PDB file of C-alpha atoms in Angstrom:
ATOM      1  CA  GLN A  24     -34.392  68.406  48.120  1.00 88.00           C
ATOM      2  CA  VAL A  25     -37.687  67.221  46.833  1.00 94.00           C
ATOM      3  CA  GLN A  26     -38.617  68.167  43.496  1.00 97.00           C
ATOM      4  CA  LEU A  27     -42.960  68.060  42.752  1.00 98.00           C
ATOM      5  CA  VAL A  28     -43.700  69.079  38.988  1.00 98.00           C
ATOM      6  CA  GLU A  29     -47.583  69.387  37.885  1.00 98.00           C
ATOM      7  CA  SER A  30     -48.223  68.977  34.981  1.00 98.00           C
ATOM      8  CA  GLY A  31     -52.020  68.716  32.763  1.00 98.00           C
ATOM      9  CA  GLY A  32     -53.552  71.929  33.256  1.00 97.00           C
ATOM     10  CA  GLY A  33     -55.034  73.781  30.896  1.00 97.00           C
ATOM     11  CA  LEU A  34     -58.457  75.589  29.329  1.00 98.00           C
ATOM     12  CA  VAL A  35     -61.640  73.737  29.692  1.00 98.00           C
ATOM     13  CA  GLN A  36     -65.057  74.555  29.481  1.00 98.00           C
ATOM     14  CA  ALA A  37     -67.383  74.282  32.308  1.00 98.00           C
ATOM     15  CA  GLY A  38     -68.777  70.916  33.593  1.00 98.00           C
ATOM     16  CA  ASP A  39     -65.423  69.276  31.540  1.00 97.00           C
ATOM     17  CA  PHE A  40     -63.237  67.424  33.213  1.00 97.00           C
ATOM     18  CA  LEU A  41     -59.568  67.613  33.737  1.00 98.00           C
ATOM     19  CA  ARG A  42     -56.933  64.995  35.340  1.00 98.00           C
ATOM     20  CA  LEU A  43     -53.490  66.964  37.145  1.00 98.00           C
ATOM     21  CA  SER A  44     -50.913  64.629  37.951  1.00 98.00           C
ATOM     22  CA  CYS A  45     -47.412  65.530  40.369  1.00 98.00           C
ATOM     23  CA  GLU A  46     -44.623  63.569  40.198  1.00 98.00           C
ATOM     24  CA  ALA A  47     -41.956  63.593  43.066  1.00 97.00           C
ATOM     25  CA  SER A  48     -38.395  62.895  42.773  1.00 96.00           C
ATOM     26  CA  GLY A  49     -36.590  61.527  45.831  1.00 88.00           C
ATOM     27  CA  ASP A  50     -37.227  58.485  47.794  1.00 87.00           C
ATOM     28  CA  SER A  51     -39.874  59.409  50.648  1.00 90.00           C
ATOM     29  CA  PHE A  52     -42.484  60.162  48.178  1.00 94.00           C
ATOM     30  CA  SER A  53     -44.471  57.152  49.913  1.00 92.00           C
ATOM     31  CA  LEU A  54     -43.958  57.752  53.851  1.00 93.00           C
ATOM     32  CA  ARG A  55     -45.339  61.137  53.013  1.00 95.00           C
ATOM     33  CA  GLY A  56     -49.118  62.998  52.820  1.00 97.00           C
ATOM     34  CA  MET A  57     -49.566  64.888  49.515  1.00 98.00           C
ATOM     35  CA  GLY A  58     -52.059  67.352  48.815  1.00 98.00           C
ATOM     36  CA  TRP A  59     -52.738  69.648  45.851  1.00 98.00           C
ATOM     37  CA  PHE A  60     -53.951  73.250  47.085  1.00 98.00           C
ATOM     38  CA  ARG A  61     -55.052  76.357  44.715  1.00 98.00           C
ATOM     39  CA  GLN A  62     -54.893  80.075  44.376  1.00 98.00           C
ATOM     40  CA  THR A  63     -56.512  82.739  42.035  1.00 97.00           C
ATOM     41  CA  PRO A  64     -54.585  86.543  42.043  1.00 92.00           C
ATOM     42  CA  GLY A  65     -55.203  88.028  45.339  1.00 94.00           C
ATOM     43  CA  LYS A  66     -56.647  85.464  47.403  1.00 96.00           C
ATOM     44  CA  GLU A  67     -54.557  83.255  49.589  1.00 97.00           C
ATOM     45  CA  ARG A  68     -53.476  79.806  48.488  1.00 97.00           C
ATOM     46  CA  GLU A  69     -56.130  77.282  49.884  1.00 97.00           C
ATOM     47  CA  PHE A  70     -56.348  73.855  50.204  1.00 97.00           C
ATOM     48  CA  VAL A  71     -58.224  71.020  47.785  1.00 98.00           C
ATOM     49  CA  ALA A  72     -57.235  67.689  48.655  1.00 98.00           C
ATOM     50  CA  ALA A  73     -54.716  65.553  50.118  1.00 98.00           C
ATOM     51  CA  ILE A  74     -54.134  61.473  50.802  1.00 98.00           C
ATOM     52  CA  SER A  75     -52.386  59.852  54.098  1.00 97.00           C
ATOM     53  CA  TRP A  76     -49.082  57.886  52.677  1.00 96.00           C
ATOM     54  CA  ASN A  77     -50.620  54.691  51.750  1.00 96.00           C
ATOM     55  CA  GLY A  78     -53.660  56.507  49.612  1.00 95.00           C
ATOM     56  CA  PHE A  79     -56.317  54.931  52.316  1.00 97.00           C
ATOM     57  CA  SER A  80     -57.475  57.973  53.519  1.00 97.00           C
ATOM     58  CA  THR A  81     -58.241  61.592  51.593  1.00 97.00           C
ATOM     59  CA  PHE A  82     -59.628  64.504  52.258  1.00 97.00           C
ATOM     60  CA  TYR A  83     -60.956  67.264  50.489  1.00 98.00           C
ATOM     61  CA  THR A  84     -62.110  70.797  50.833  1.00 98.00           C
ATOM     62  CA  ASP A  85     -66.317  71.170  50.935  1.00 97.00           C
ATOM     63  CA  SER A  86     -66.106  72.990  47.373  1.00 97.00           C
ATOM     64  CA  VAL A  87     -64.673  70.030  45.493  1.00 98.00           C
ATOM     65  CA  ASN A  88     -66.155  66.818  47.477  1.00 96.00           C
ATOM     66  CA  GLY A  89     -67.938  64.804  45.354  1.00 97.00           C
ATOM     67  CA  ARG A  90     -66.399  66.373  41.893  1.00 98.00           C
ATOM     68  CA  PHE A  91     -62.627  65.981  42.648  1.00 98.00           C
ATOM     69  CA  SER A  92     -60.806  62.884  43.188  1.00 98.00           C
ATOM     70  CA  ILE A  93     -56.924  62.414  44.391  1.00 98.00           C
ATOM     71  CA  SER A  94     -54.933  59.216  44.088  1.00 98.00           C
ATOM     72  CA  ARG A  95     -51.268  58.081  44.562  1.00 98.00           C
ATOM     73  CA  ASP A  96     -48.972  55.527  42.833  1.00 97.00           C
ATOM     74  CA  ASN A  97     -46.482  55.102  45.738  1.00 97.00           C
ATOM     75  CA  ALA A  98     -44.531  52.707  42.705  1.00 96.00           C
ATOM     76  CA  LYS A  99     -44.123  55.873  40.520  1.00 96.00           C
ATOM     77  CA  ASN A 100     -43.840  58.519  42.606  1.00 97.00           C
ATOM     78  CA  THR A 101     -46.889  60.751  41.181  1.00 98.00           C
ATOM     79  CA  VAL A 102     -49.918  61.798  42.752  1.00 98.00           C
ATOM     80  CA  SER A 103     -53.086  62.958  40.588  1.00 98.00           C
ATOM     81  CA  LEU A 104     -56.030  64.880  40.994  1.00 98.00           C
ATOM     82  CA  TYR A 105     -59.361  63.846  38.918  1.00 98.00           C
ATOM     83  CA  MET A 106     -61.326  67.050  38.568  1.00 98.00           C
ATOM     84  CA  SER A 107     -64.922  66.695  37.172  1.00 98.00           C
ATOM     85  CA  SER A 108     -67.804  69.192  36.522  1.00 98.00           C
ATOM     86  CA  LEU A 109     -65.825  71.968  36.272  1.00 98.00           C
ATOM     87  CA  LYS A 110     -67.154  75.281  37.744  1.00 98.00           C
ATOM     88  CA  PRO A 111     -65.695  78.704  36.525  1.00 97.00           C
ATOM     89  CA  GLU A 112     -64.775  79.355  39.621  1.00 97.00           C
ATOM     90  CA  ASP A 113     -62.228  76.249  39.645  1.00 98.00           C
ATOM     91  CA  THR A 114     -59.807  78.354  37.855  1.00 98.00           C
ATOM     92  CA  ALA A 115     -56.465  79.140  39.532  1.00 98.00           C
ATOM     93  CA  VAL A 116     -53.132  78.068  39.713  1.00 98.00           C
ATOM     94  CA  TYR A 117     -53.031  74.460  41.201  1.00 98.00           C
ATOM     95  CA  TYR A 118     -50.223  73.171  43.152  1.00 98.00           C
ATOM     96  CA  CYS A 119     -48.734  70.199  44.228  1.00 98.00           C
ATOM     97  CA  ALA A 120     -47.528  69.926  48.092  1.00 98.00           C
ATOM     98  CA  GLN A 121     -45.551  66.964  50.102  1.00 97.00           C
ATOM     99  CA  TYR A 122     -46.425  66.852  53.873  1.00 96.00           C
ATOM    100  CA  TYR A 123     -43.921  66.658  56.387  1.00 93.00           C
ATOM    101  CA  GLY A 124     -45.676  63.711  57.833  1.00 90.00           C
ATOM    102  CA  GLN A 125     -48.275  59.948  56.942  1.00 91.00           C
ATOM    103  CA  ARG A 126     -50.820  61.836  56.566  1.00 90.00           C
ATOM    104  CA  TYR A 127     -51.821  65.474  56.004  1.00 88.00           C
ATOM    105  CA  ASP A 128     -52.528  67.512  58.681  1.00 85.00           C
ATOM    106  CA  GLY A 129     -49.300  68.974  59.639  1.00 86.00           C
ATOM    107  CA  THR A 130     -46.827  70.884  57.354  1.00 93.00           C
ATOM    108  CA  VAL A 131     -46.222  71.055  53.856  1.00 95.00           C
ATOM    109  CA  ASN A 132     -42.734  70.642  53.300  1.00 93.00           C
ATOM    110  CA  TYR A 133     -42.050  71.192  49.361  1.00 96.00           C
ATOM    111  CA  TRP A 134     -44.105  73.442  46.417  1.00 98.00           C
ATOM    112  CA  GLY A 135     -43.789  72.444  43.223  1.00 98.00           C
ATOM    113  CA  LYS A 136     -43.905  75.578  40.703  1.00 98.00           C
ATOM    114  CA  GLY A 137     -48.158  75.119  40.263  1.00 98.00           C
ATOM    115  CA  THR A 138     -50.088  74.196  36.582  1.00 98.00           C
ATOM    116  CA  LEU A 139     -52.678  77.002  35.818  1.00 98.00           C
ATOM    117  CA  VAL A 140     -56.157  75.287  35.342  1.00 98.00           C
ATOM    118  CA  ILE A 141     -59.068  78.089  33.614  1.00 98.00           C
ATOM    119  CA  VAL A 142     -62.265  76.708  33.119  1.00 98.00           C
ATOM    120  CA  SER A 143     -64.861  79.169  31.006  1.00 97.00           C
ATOM    121  CA  SER A 144     -68.164  79.272  31.405  1.00 94.00           C
TER     122      SER A 144
END
């Protein structure tokens, strides 16, 4: 069983930056694609960003492309999401996810419990 624990959420102003981190348990982290999703009340969870097992490939949803950056450290079993130029519409609970495969075009096997990001205008 893999556990994913997010940290770094908080209240920021529009235009600020924030860095989310996710630490994974287990010894399969370096073999799996990782991702970040977000959800607001009344809406479905949506994809934000993902990174392949070796960090060589990343993908972003259009609304964050150019503002957010995903990275990983396989030696520390962590994946991070650097968020800049934050907008009020980025307000959400952000979830860390581990994919079944090495990339991010498959099933998410594990989810974290989420960390809340609030961006005030």
